[in-house]
Amino acid sequence: MKKHPLYVGVMAGLLSLATTLPLQAANESVAPTAVAQSQQQDAIESQIQQLLTQMSTQEKIGQLALRDWGTFGAADMKVIKQAVREGRVGGFLNVNFSSVDQNAFEELQRIAVEESPLGVPLLFGQDVIHGYETIFPIPLGQAASWNPQLIKDGARVAAQEASADGIRWTFAPMIDISRDPRWGRIAETLGEDPYLTSTLGVAMVEGFQSDNLADPTSLAACGKHFAGYGAAEGGRDYNSAYIPERLLRDIYLPPFKASIDAGMQSIMSTYSTLNDVPGTGSPFLFKQILRDEWGFDGFVVSDWNAVMEMVPHGFARDAKHAATLAANAGIDMEMHTDTYEKFLPQLMDEGKFSEAQLDTAVANILRVKLRLDLWNHPYPRATSKAERDQIIRNDQFLNTAKAAAKETFVLLKNDNQVLPLKKGQSVAVIGPLADAAHDQLGTWIYNGDKKYSHTLLPALRDMVGDDGEILFAAGLDYSRDISTRGFRAALKAAKKADVILFVGGEEAILSGEGHSRGDIRLPGAQAELVAELAKTGKPLAMVLMAGRPLQLDQTLEQADAVMMAWHPGTMAGPALADVLYGETSPSGRLPLSWPVGAGQIPIYYNHLATGRPATDDNYTRIDKIGREVFQHQPGNSSNQLDYGHKPQFPFGYGLTYSTFEYSNLVLSSRELDGDGQLTISATLTNAGKVSATETAQLYVRDLVGSVSRPVRELKGFERITLAPGESREVDFTLKASQLAFHNAQMQPVIEPGEFRVWVAPDAESGLEGGFTLR
């Protein structure tokens, strides 16, 4: 194809550097050396300045415009393509969601590269959250694997698929910390803990971006939502968040800092207000923290329509005022709305926004485009349907998705070893999600297609073949179904079977953006159906698919075994069948605390002790309190009379088909210098009869600080697979720097004192030791 006349000049310096790098095979990533990276960055900065000197103000403002192609109709086509031709658009999202043209990547890019004044390529973005067409488990499910490599591999698959169509930018990872499972978007998060989220968020960034951002299979990652979106009041999406600055810096910001340090290229603003200021209009977030303190040199994009939503927030008077606030806060690119295009020229004339500020915003965007090597690789990788078909949902990608799903399932209960199921048994498969091809994919699956989704029911039949019997009766048509008309057939199947497998939970639509719940119990008549199944007296195993922890109530007692499968994606069925039948022992661990009920929220493991910490014996539960007793007789401690003081299942919890014993805790020293480190080790033994994977977790507690410190904080973890009877030592290195926190003056400090340390299977147990920080 014809290239714009500026094309050769733009790339001359970068191409000369590329010749010094080793040749790479298709879809392989070659990381430049440090010297080459420095030279390349110098060349990029030089090229940015050259482009800025040649751009008109209109073209510069155009680079700040991210348009939603999916919102345009046939009547808009001529106008929007002319805007691209004139350099008034910097990028598009949702190109393959157009009702007019779902495959416009190449045409739009051709117009930009060949016909716009300077030939600056467009950047195509999309919500590639947990897969593109090969759908992986939802992010919260992936976090339950506690396996960074799994998450990196999943993001790499998604990047290779999405880039085949021309997408080079994803609106992920979502690294918001959330402590509220009522919030619909908790399904997109990596849990409640800053250390775990940081580790897994970095892995996702590395998977999307690869070792070399210029690799045409790479996607620029975008950390969202900056900042505090996961703390929305009441779990209601888009709601207010109130986070003291020390908590913000110690809990909510570390995952963003870690991902930026790992090379993440863009940041998205939050919809919510943070301490009464909409994130999209916060200079504190984007100028003070992101740019001045952290030195971030990528670009910031608003969330969809977030600039204009500062008007209903009551923070901006009108669209012009919203543009003023966002631009001066440091929002480089405006998603969907066009207030920058309409009002920035006026604001510059009025002295409310400067040419220098505009140049900085444009430079931030051009820098990422150049790092992506869009001038060399502007078009979709797949040049034909046949080539695309070789990439999308290929066998390797499907196997990777299946392997990932198997590591995300969390076994919460397994009385009487009901699981694994045994071949030769007759199994009554009951429940609305046993064969739900769409719903098992979960939220945010723009390109997911249920016709390629492998469900559990046929996978179970394939697993047992002639060696057993699978009896199926859904009982309920979908998760919210309140009709009991299917109960009779379900109970008939249950009575014929050796064991009952109930597969329920939430449809995909019940979690995700805008889909918060106040009542997080099993929806519809599921609890009623489980109660009827339990009355048969048959062994009852329950598999839950959902985007959040659910309030289990009596179903937890009625079921002999409970496995949380989240929404496991395209390969959910074969993955679940392998684990349910013991081909693989479950290895997932909870990435958040599982509440007893909604009234216990927020509940999280790294809480403060309070002045009256609850224990198992310093209060009386509501059903044990006598009538007309003295006021203080039930006890005065930090608890709830009906829920107690502990979650249903603690952070880090998960069972396997084996048992693990922890012994021989050893610290390399009982003292730690402020700039030193110590090694903490313990012995793990598989005391069961099958091979299984244990996730050993390292926790610490600072006993006394200048501000109150959490009862435990995760500082490390390691997955270890052991054969029956095998023992192995697990070693953790704890650096003094990991004990830092922000004091009341917002200064990062490492304070001397006494610390407790645990090597544990979850946040409420483990081997305990101690050391002194000098």
Short mmCIF file of N, CA, C and O in Angstrom, two decimals, residues 414-504:
data_model
loop_
_atom_site.label_atom_id
_atom_site.label_comp_id
_atom_site.label_asym_id
_atom_site.label_seq_id
_atom_site.Cartn_x
_atom_site.Cartn_y
_atom_site.Cartn_z
N ASN A 414 -15.23 -30.13 51.35
CA ASN A 414 -15.24 -31.47 50.77
C ASN A 414 -15.40 -32.53 51.87
O ASN A 414 -14.52 -33.34 52.12
N ASP A 415 -16.56 -32.51 52.50
CA ASP A 415 -16.84 -33.49 53.56
C ASP A 415 -16.98 -34.88 52.96
O ASP A 415 -17.55 -35.05 51.87
N ASN A 416 -16.48 -35.84 53.69
CA ASN A 416 -16.62 -37.25 53.31
C ASN A 416 -16.01 -37.56 51.95
O ASN A 416 -16.37 -38.56 51.32
N GLN A 417 -15.08 -36.68 51.50
CA GLN A 417 -14.39 -36.90 50.22
C GLN A 417 -15.37 -37.21 49.09
O GLN A 417 -15.16 -38.13 48.28
N VAL A 418 -16.45 -36.46 49.05
CA VAL A 418 -17.41 -36.61 47.94
C VAL A 418 -16.73 -36.33 46.60
O VAL A 418 -17.05 -36.96 45.58
N LEU A 419 -15.81 -35.39 46.59
CA LEU A 419 -14.99 -35.13 45.41
C LEU A 419 -13.60 -35.69 45.67
O LEU A 419 -13.11 -35.65 46.80
N PRO A 420 -12.93 -36.24 44.66
CA PRO A 420 -13.38 -36.26 43.27
C PRO A 420 -14.46 -37.31 43.02
O PRO A 420 -14.56 -38.30 43.74
N LEU A 421 -15.23 -37.06 41.96
CA LEU A 421 -16.19 -38.06 41.51
C LEU A 421 -15.43 -39.28 41.00
O LEU A 421 -14.27 -39.20 40.62
N LYS A 422 -16.13 -40.40 41.00
CA LYS A 422 -15.49 -41.66 40.59
C LYS A 422 -16.19 -42.23 39.37
O LYS A 422 -17.43 -42.25 39.31
N LYS A 423 -15.40 -42.65 38.42
CA LYS A 423 -15.99 -43.31 37.26
C LYS A 423 -16.69 -44.58 37.71
O LYS A 423 -16.24 -45.27 38.61
N GLY A 424 -17.77 -44.86 37.07
CA GLY A 424 -18.61 -45.97 37.50
C GLY A 424 -19.81 -45.51 38.29
O GLY A 424 -20.81 -46.23 38.39
N GLN A 425 -19.73 -44.30 38.86
CA GLN A 425 -20.88 -43.73 39.56
C GLN A 425 -21.91 -43.24 38.55
O GLN A 425 -21.57 -42.84 37.43
N SER A 426 -23.15 -43.21 38.97
CA SER A 426 -24.16 -42.46 38.23
C SER A 426 -24.28 -41.10 38.89
O SER A 426 -24.39 -40.99 40.11
N VAL A 427 -24.21 -40.05 38.07
CA VAL A 427 -24.18 -38.68 38.58
C VAL A 427 -25.37 -37.91 38.04
O VAL A 427 -25.57 -37.85 36.82
N ALA A 428 -26.17 -37.35 38.93
CA ALA A 428 -27.27 -36.49 38.53
C ALA A 428 -26.73 -35.06 38.43
O ALA A 428 -26.36 -34.46 39.44
N VAL A 429 -26.64 -34.55 37.23
CA VAL A 429 -26.16 -33.19 36.99
C VAL A 429 -27.38 -32.28 36.93
O VAL A 429 -28.23 -32.42 36.05
N ILE A 430 -27.43 -31.36 37.86
CA ILE A 430 -28.62 -30.51 38.04
C ILE A 430 -28.17 -29.07 38.21
O ILE A 430 -27.12 -28.80 38.82
N GLY A 431 -28.94 -28.15 37.68
CA GLY A 431 -28.64 -26.75 37.90
C GLY A 431 -28.61 -25.95 36.62
O GLY A 431 -28.38 -26.48 35.53
N PRO A 432 -28.82 -24.64 36.72
CA PRO A 432 -28.99 -23.80 35.53
C PRO A 432 -27.71 -23.48 34.77
O PRO A 432 -27.78 -22.96 33.66
N LEU A 433 -26.54 -23.79 35.33
CA LEU A 433 -25.29 -23.43 34.66
C LEU A 433 -24.48 -24.64 34.22
O LEU A 433 -23.32 -24.49 33.82
N ALA A 434 -25.09 -25.81 34.24
CA ALA A 434 -24.36 -27.01 33.83
C ALA A 434 -24.10 -27.05 32.33
O ALA A 434 -23.16 -27.70 31.87
N ASP A 435 -24.94 -26.36 31.59
CA ASP A 435 -24.81 -26.38 30.12
C ASP A 435 -25.08 -24.98 29.57
O ASP A 435 -25.78 -24.82 28.57
N ALA A 436 -24.52 -23.97 30.22
CA ALA A 436 -24.79 -22.57 29.90
C ALA A 436 -23.60 -21.98 29.14
O ALA A 436 -22.69 -21.38 29.72
N ALA A 437 -23.61 -22.18 27.82
CA ALA A 437 -22.45 -21.82 27.00
C ALA A 437 -22.11 -20.34 27.08
O ALA A 437 -20.93 -19.97 27.08
N HIS A 438 -23.11 -19.49 27.14
CA HIS A 438 -22.85 -18.05 27.21
C HIS A 438 -22.41 -17.63 28.61
O HIS A 438 -21.41 -16.93 28.79
N ASP A 439 -23.16 -18.06 29.61
CA ASP A 439 -22.94 -17.54 30.95
C ASP A 439 -21.61 -17.96 31.55
O ASP A 439 -21.04 -17.25 32.38
N GLN A 440 -21.07 -19.11 31.17
CA GLN A 440 -19.79 -19.53 31.73
C GLN A 440 -18.64 -18.64 31.24
O GLN A 440 -17.56 -18.64 31.83
N LEU A 441 -18.88 -17.86 30.19
CA LEU A 441 -17.83 -16.96 29.67
C LEU A 441 -17.62 -15.76 30.58
O LEU A 441 -16.52 -15.21 30.63
N GLY A 442 -18.65 -15.32 31.29
CA GLY A 442 -18.50 -14.22 32.23
C GLY A 442 -18.67 -12.86 31.60
O GLY A 442 -19.05 -12.71 30.43
N THR A 443 -18.35 -11.84 32.37
CA THR A 443 -18.51 -10.46 31.95
C THR A 443 -17.40 -10.03 30.99
O THR A 443 -16.36 -10.67 30.90
N TRP A 444 -17.63 -8.94 30.27
CA TRP A 444 -16.62 -8.32 29.39
C TRP A 444 -16.04 -9.31 28.38
O TRP A 444 -14.85 -9.59 28.36
N ILE A 445 -16.91 -9.84 27.55
CA ILE A 445 -16.45 -10.77 26.50
C ILE A 445 -16.93 -10.25 25.15
O ILE A 445 -17.64 -10.94 24.42
N TYR A 446 -16.54 -9.06 24.79
CA TYR A 446 -17.01 -8.43 23.56
C TYR A 446 -16.88 -9.36 22.36
O TYR A 446 -17.76 -9.40 21.51
N ASN A 447 -15.81 -10.11 22.26
CA ASN A 447 -15.60 -10.97 21.10
C ASN A 447 -15.84 -12.44 21.41
O ASN A 447 -15.62 -13.30 20.55
N GLY A 448 -16.29 -12.74 22.61
CA GLY A 448 -16.58 -14.12 22.95
C GLY A 448 -17.85 -14.60 22.25
O GLY A 448 -18.79 -13.83 22.06
N ASP A 449 -17.86 -15.85 21.86
CA ASP A 449 -19.00 -16.40 21.13
C ASP A 449 -19.36 -17.75 21.76
O ASP A 449 -18.54 -18.66 21.80
N LYS A 450 -20.60 -17.86 22.20
CA LYS A 450 -21.02 -19.06 22.92
C LYS A 450 -20.97 -20.32 22.06
O LYS A 450 -20.88 -21.43 22.59
N LYS A 451 -21.00 -20.16 20.73
CA LYS A 451 -20.98 -21.37 19.90
C LYS A 451 -19.63 -22.08 19.94
O LYS A 451 -19.52 -23.23 19.52
N TYR A 452 -18.62 -21.39 20.46
CA TYR A 452 -17.31 -22.01 20.62
C TYR A 452 -17.02 -22.38 22.08
O TYR A 452 -15.91 -22.76 22.42
N SER A 453 -18.04 -22.25 22.92
CA SER A 453 -17.88 -22.44 24.36
C SER A 453 -18.13 -23.91 24.72
O SER A 453 -19.18 -24.47 24.38
N HIS A 454 -17.18 -24.53 25.40
CA HIS A 454 -17.28 -25.94 25.78
C HIS A 454 -17.83 -26.04 27.20
O HIS A 454 -17.17 -25.65 28.16
N THR A 455 -19.03 -26.59 27.34
CA THR A 455 -19.71 -26.59 28.63
C THR A 455 -19.45 -27.89 29.41
O THR A 455 -18.88 -28.85 28.90
N LEU A 456 -19.93 -27.90 30.65
CA LEU A 456 -19.63 -29.00 31.55
C LEU A 456 -20.38 -30.28 31.21
O LEU A 456 -19.81 -31.38 31.26
N LEU A 457 -21.65 -30.19 30.87
CA LEU A 457 -22.45 -31.40 30.67
C LEU A 457 -21.85 -32.33 29.62
O LEU A 457 -21.61 -33.52 29.91
N PRO A 458 -21.57 -31.87 28.41
CA PRO A 458 -20.95 -32.79 27.44
C PRO A 458 -19.55 -33.23 27.86
O PRO A 458 -19.13 -34.35 27.54
N ALA A 459 -18.83 -32.36 28.59
CA ALA A 459 -17.49 -32.74 29.06
C ALA A 459 -17.56 -33.89 30.05
O ALA A 459 -16.71 -34.78 30.05
N LEU A 460 -18.57 -33.87 30.90
CA LEU A 460 -18.75 -34.98 31.85
C LEU A 460 -19.08 -36.28 31.12
O LEU A 460 -18.58 -37.35 31.47
N ARG A 461 -19.92 -36.17 30.12
CA ARG A 461 -20.27 -37.37 29.34
C ARG A 461 -19.05 -37.93 28.62
O ARG A 461 -18.85 -39.14 28.55
N ASP A 462 -18.23 -37.01 28.10
CA ASP A 462 -17.00 -37.47 27.45
C ASP A 462 -16.06 -38.11 28.47
O ASP A 462 -15.37 -39.09 28.16
N MET A 463 -16.03 -37.59 29.67
CA MET A 463 -15.14 -38.08 30.70
C MET A 463 -15.50 -39.52 31.11
O MET A 463 -14.63 -40.39 31.21
N VAL A 464 -16.76 -39.78 31.33
CA VAL A 464 -17.14 -41.10 31.84
C VAL A 464 -17.33 -42.12 30.73
O VAL A 464 -17.14 -43.32 30.94
N GLY A 465 -17.69 -41.65 29.53
CA GLY A 465 -17.92 -42.60 28.44
C GLY A 465 -18.93 -43.66 28.85
O GLY A 465 -20.04 -43.35 29.31
N ASP A 466 -18.55 -44.91 28.69
CA ASP A 466 -19.42 -46.02 29.08
C ASP A 466 -19.21 -46.44 30.54
O ASP A 466 -19.88 -47.34 31.03
N ASP A 467 -18.27 -45.77 31.22
CA ASP A 467 -17.92 -46.15 32.59
C ASP A 467 -18.65 -45.24 33.57
O ASP A 467 -18.04 -44.47 34.31
N GLY A 468 -19.96 -45.31 33.60
CA GLY A 468 -20.75 -44.46 34.47
C GLY A 468 -21.94 -43.91 33.71
O GLY A 468 -22.15 -44.19 32.52
N GLU A 469 -22.75 -43.12 34.39
CA GLU A 469 -23.96 -42.58 33.79
C GLU A 469 -24.15 -41.14 34.22
O GLU A 469 -23.99 -40.81 35.41
N ILE A 470 -24.44 -40.28 33.28
CA ILE A 470 -24.72 -38.88 33.57
C ILE A 470 -26.20 -38.64 33.32
O ILE A 470 -26.69 -38.80 32.19
N LEU A 471 -26.92 -38.30 34.37
CA LEU A 471 -28.35 -37.99 34.28
C LEU A 471 -28.49 -36.48 34.40
O LEU A 471 -28.00 -35.88 35.35
N PHE A 472 -29.19 -35.86 33.46
CA PHE A 472 -29.27 -34.39 33.48
C PHE A 472 -30.71 -33.92 33.59
O PHE A 472 -31.59 -34.37 32.85
N ALA A 473 -30.92 -33.00 34.52
CA ALA A 473 -32.19 -32.28 34.62
C ALA A 473 -31.86 -30.92 35.22
O ALA A 473 -31.44 -30.84 36.37
N ALA A 474 -32.02 -29.87 34.44
CA ALA A 474 -31.57 -28.54 34.88
C ALA A 474 -32.26 -28.09 36.15
O ALA A 474 -31.66 -27.45 37.01
N GLY A 475 -33.56 -28.38 36.29
CA GLY A 475 -34.29 -27.92 37.46
C GLY A 475 -34.73 -26.49 37.34
O GLY A 475 -35.87 -26.13 37.68
N LEU A 476 -33.86 -25.63 36.84
CA LEU A 476 -34.14 -24.21 36.62
C LEU A 476 -33.59 -23.84 35.25
O LEU A 476 -32.52 -24.29 34.86
N ASP A 477 -34.31 -23.00 34.53
CA ASP A 477 -33.87 -22.64 33.18
C ASP A 477 -32.68 -21.71 33.17
O ASP A 477 -31.87 -21.74 32.24
N TYR A 478 -32.57 -20.85 34.16
CA TYR A 478 -31.46 -19.89 34.26
C TYR A 478 -31.32 -19.49 35.71
O TYR A 478 -32.15 -19.85 36.55
N SER A 479 -30.27 -18.78 36.04
CA SER A 479 -29.94 -18.59 37.46
C SER A 479 -31.00 -17.83 38.23
O SER A 479 -31.16 -18.04 39.43
N ARG A 480 -31.71 -16.92 37.59
CA ARG A 480 -32.73 -16.11 38.28
C ARG A 480 -34.12 -16.71 38.22
O ARG A 480 -35.08 -16.11 38.70
N ASP A 481 -34.24 -17.88 37.62
CA ASP A 481 -35.53 -18.54 37.45
C ASP A 481 -36.15 -18.84 38.82
O ASP A 481 -35.52 -19.45 39.68
N ILE A 482 -37.40 -18.42 39.00
CA ILE A 482 -38.07 -18.65 40.28
C ILE A 482 -39.15 -19.73 40.17
O ILE A 482 -39.79 -20.08 41.16
N SER A 483 -39.31 -20.28 38.98
CA SER A 483 -40.30 -21.33 38.80
C SER A 483 -39.79 -22.66 39.34
O SER A 483 -38.63 -23.02 39.15
N THR A 484 -40.66 -23.41 39.98
CA THR A 484 -40.29 -24.73 40.50
C THR A 484 -40.78 -25.87 39.60
O THR A 484 -40.73 -27.03 39.98
N ARG A 485 -41.19 -25.52 38.39
CA ARG A 485 -41.76 -26.55 37.51
C ARG A 485 -40.74 -27.63 37.13
O ARG A 485 -41.11 -28.75 36.79
N GLY A 486 -39.45 -27.30 37.17
CA GLY A 486 -38.43 -28.27 36.81
C GLY A 486 -37.94 -29.10 37.98
O GLY A 486 -37.09 -30.00 37.81
N PHE A 487 -38.42 -28.82 39.19
CA PHE A 487 -37.92 -29.53 40.38
C PHE A 487 -38.23 -31.03 40.32
O PHE A 487 -37.41 -31.86 40.73
N ARG A 488 -39.40 -31.36 39.82
CA ARG A 488 -39.81 -32.77 39.84
C ARG A 488 -38.84 -33.64 39.03
O ARG A 488 -38.40 -34.69 39.49
N ALA A 489 -38.48 -33.16 37.83
CA ALA A 489 -37.55 -33.92 36.99
C ALA A 489 -36.18 -33.97 37.63
O ALA A 489 -35.48 -35.00 37.57
N ALA A 490 -35.78 -32.88 38.28
CA ALA A 490 -34.48 -32.85 38.94
C ALA A 490 -34.41 -33.85 40.09
O ALA A 490 -33.43 -34.58 40.25
N LEU A 491 -35.45 -33.90 40.88
CA LEU A 491 -35.48 -34.82 42.01
C LEU A 491 -35.56 -36.27 41.54
O LEU A 491 -34.98 -37.17 42.16
N LYS A 492 -36.24 -36.49 40.45
CA LYS A 492 -36.32 -37.85 39.90
C LYS A 492 -34.93 -38.33 39.49
O LYS A 492 -34.53 -39.46 39.79
N ALA A 493 -34.17 -37.45 38.81
CA ALA A 493 -32.80 -37.80 38.42
C ALA A 493 -31.92 -38.00 39.64
O ALA A 493 -31.10 -38.93 39.70
N ALA A 494 -32.09 -37.14 40.64
CA ALA A 494 -31.27 -37.23 41.85
C ALA A 494 -31.48 -38.55 42.57
O ALA A 494 -30.52 -39.18 43.06
N LYS A 495 -32.71 -39.01 42.64
CA LYS A 495 -33.00 -40.24 43.36
C LYS A 495 -32.45 -41.48 42.65
O LYS A 495 -32.20 -42.51 43.28
N LYS A 496 -32.25 -41.38 41.35
CA LYS A 496 -31.69 -42.49 40.59
C LYS A 496 -30.18 -42.57 40.68
O LYS A 496 -29.58 -43.59 40.36
N ALA A 497 -29.53 -41.45 41.09
CA ALA A 497 -28.08 -41.33 40.98
C ALA A 497 -27.37 -41.73 42.26
O ALA A 497 -27.96 -41.78 43.35
N ASP A 498 -26.09 -42.02 42.13
CA ASP A 498 -25.24 -42.28 43.29
C ASP A 498 -24.82 -40.98 43.96
O ASP A 498 -24.59 -40.94 45.17
N VAL A 499 -24.66 -39.93 43.17
CA VAL A 499 -24.20 -38.65 43.69
C VAL A 499 -24.85 -37.55 42.86
O VAL A 499 -25.14 -37.71 41.67
N ILE A 500 -25.08 -36.41 43.52
CA ILE A 500 -25.70 -35.26 42.86
C ILE A 500 -24.63 -34.19 42.65
O ILE A 500 -23.86 -33.87 43.57
N LEU A 501 -24.60 -33.61 41.45
CA LEU A 501 -23.72 -32.50 41.15
C LEU A 501 -24.58 -31.31 40.74
O LEU A 501 -25.17 -31.30 39.66
N PHE A 502 -24.69 -30.33 41.65
CA PHE A 502 -25.47 -29.12 41.37
C PHE A 502 -24.54 -28.05 40.82
O PHE A 502 -23.50 -27.76 41.43
N VAL A 503 -24.91 -27.47 39.68
CA VAL A 503 -24.07 -26.45 39.05
C VAL A 503 -24.90 -25.18 38.93
O VAL A 503 -25.81 -25.07 38.10
N GLY A 504 -24.62 -24.23 39.81
CA GLY A 504 -25.41 -23.00 39.84
C GLY A 504 -24.54 -21.79 40.06
O GLY A 504 -23.33 -21.82 39.86
#
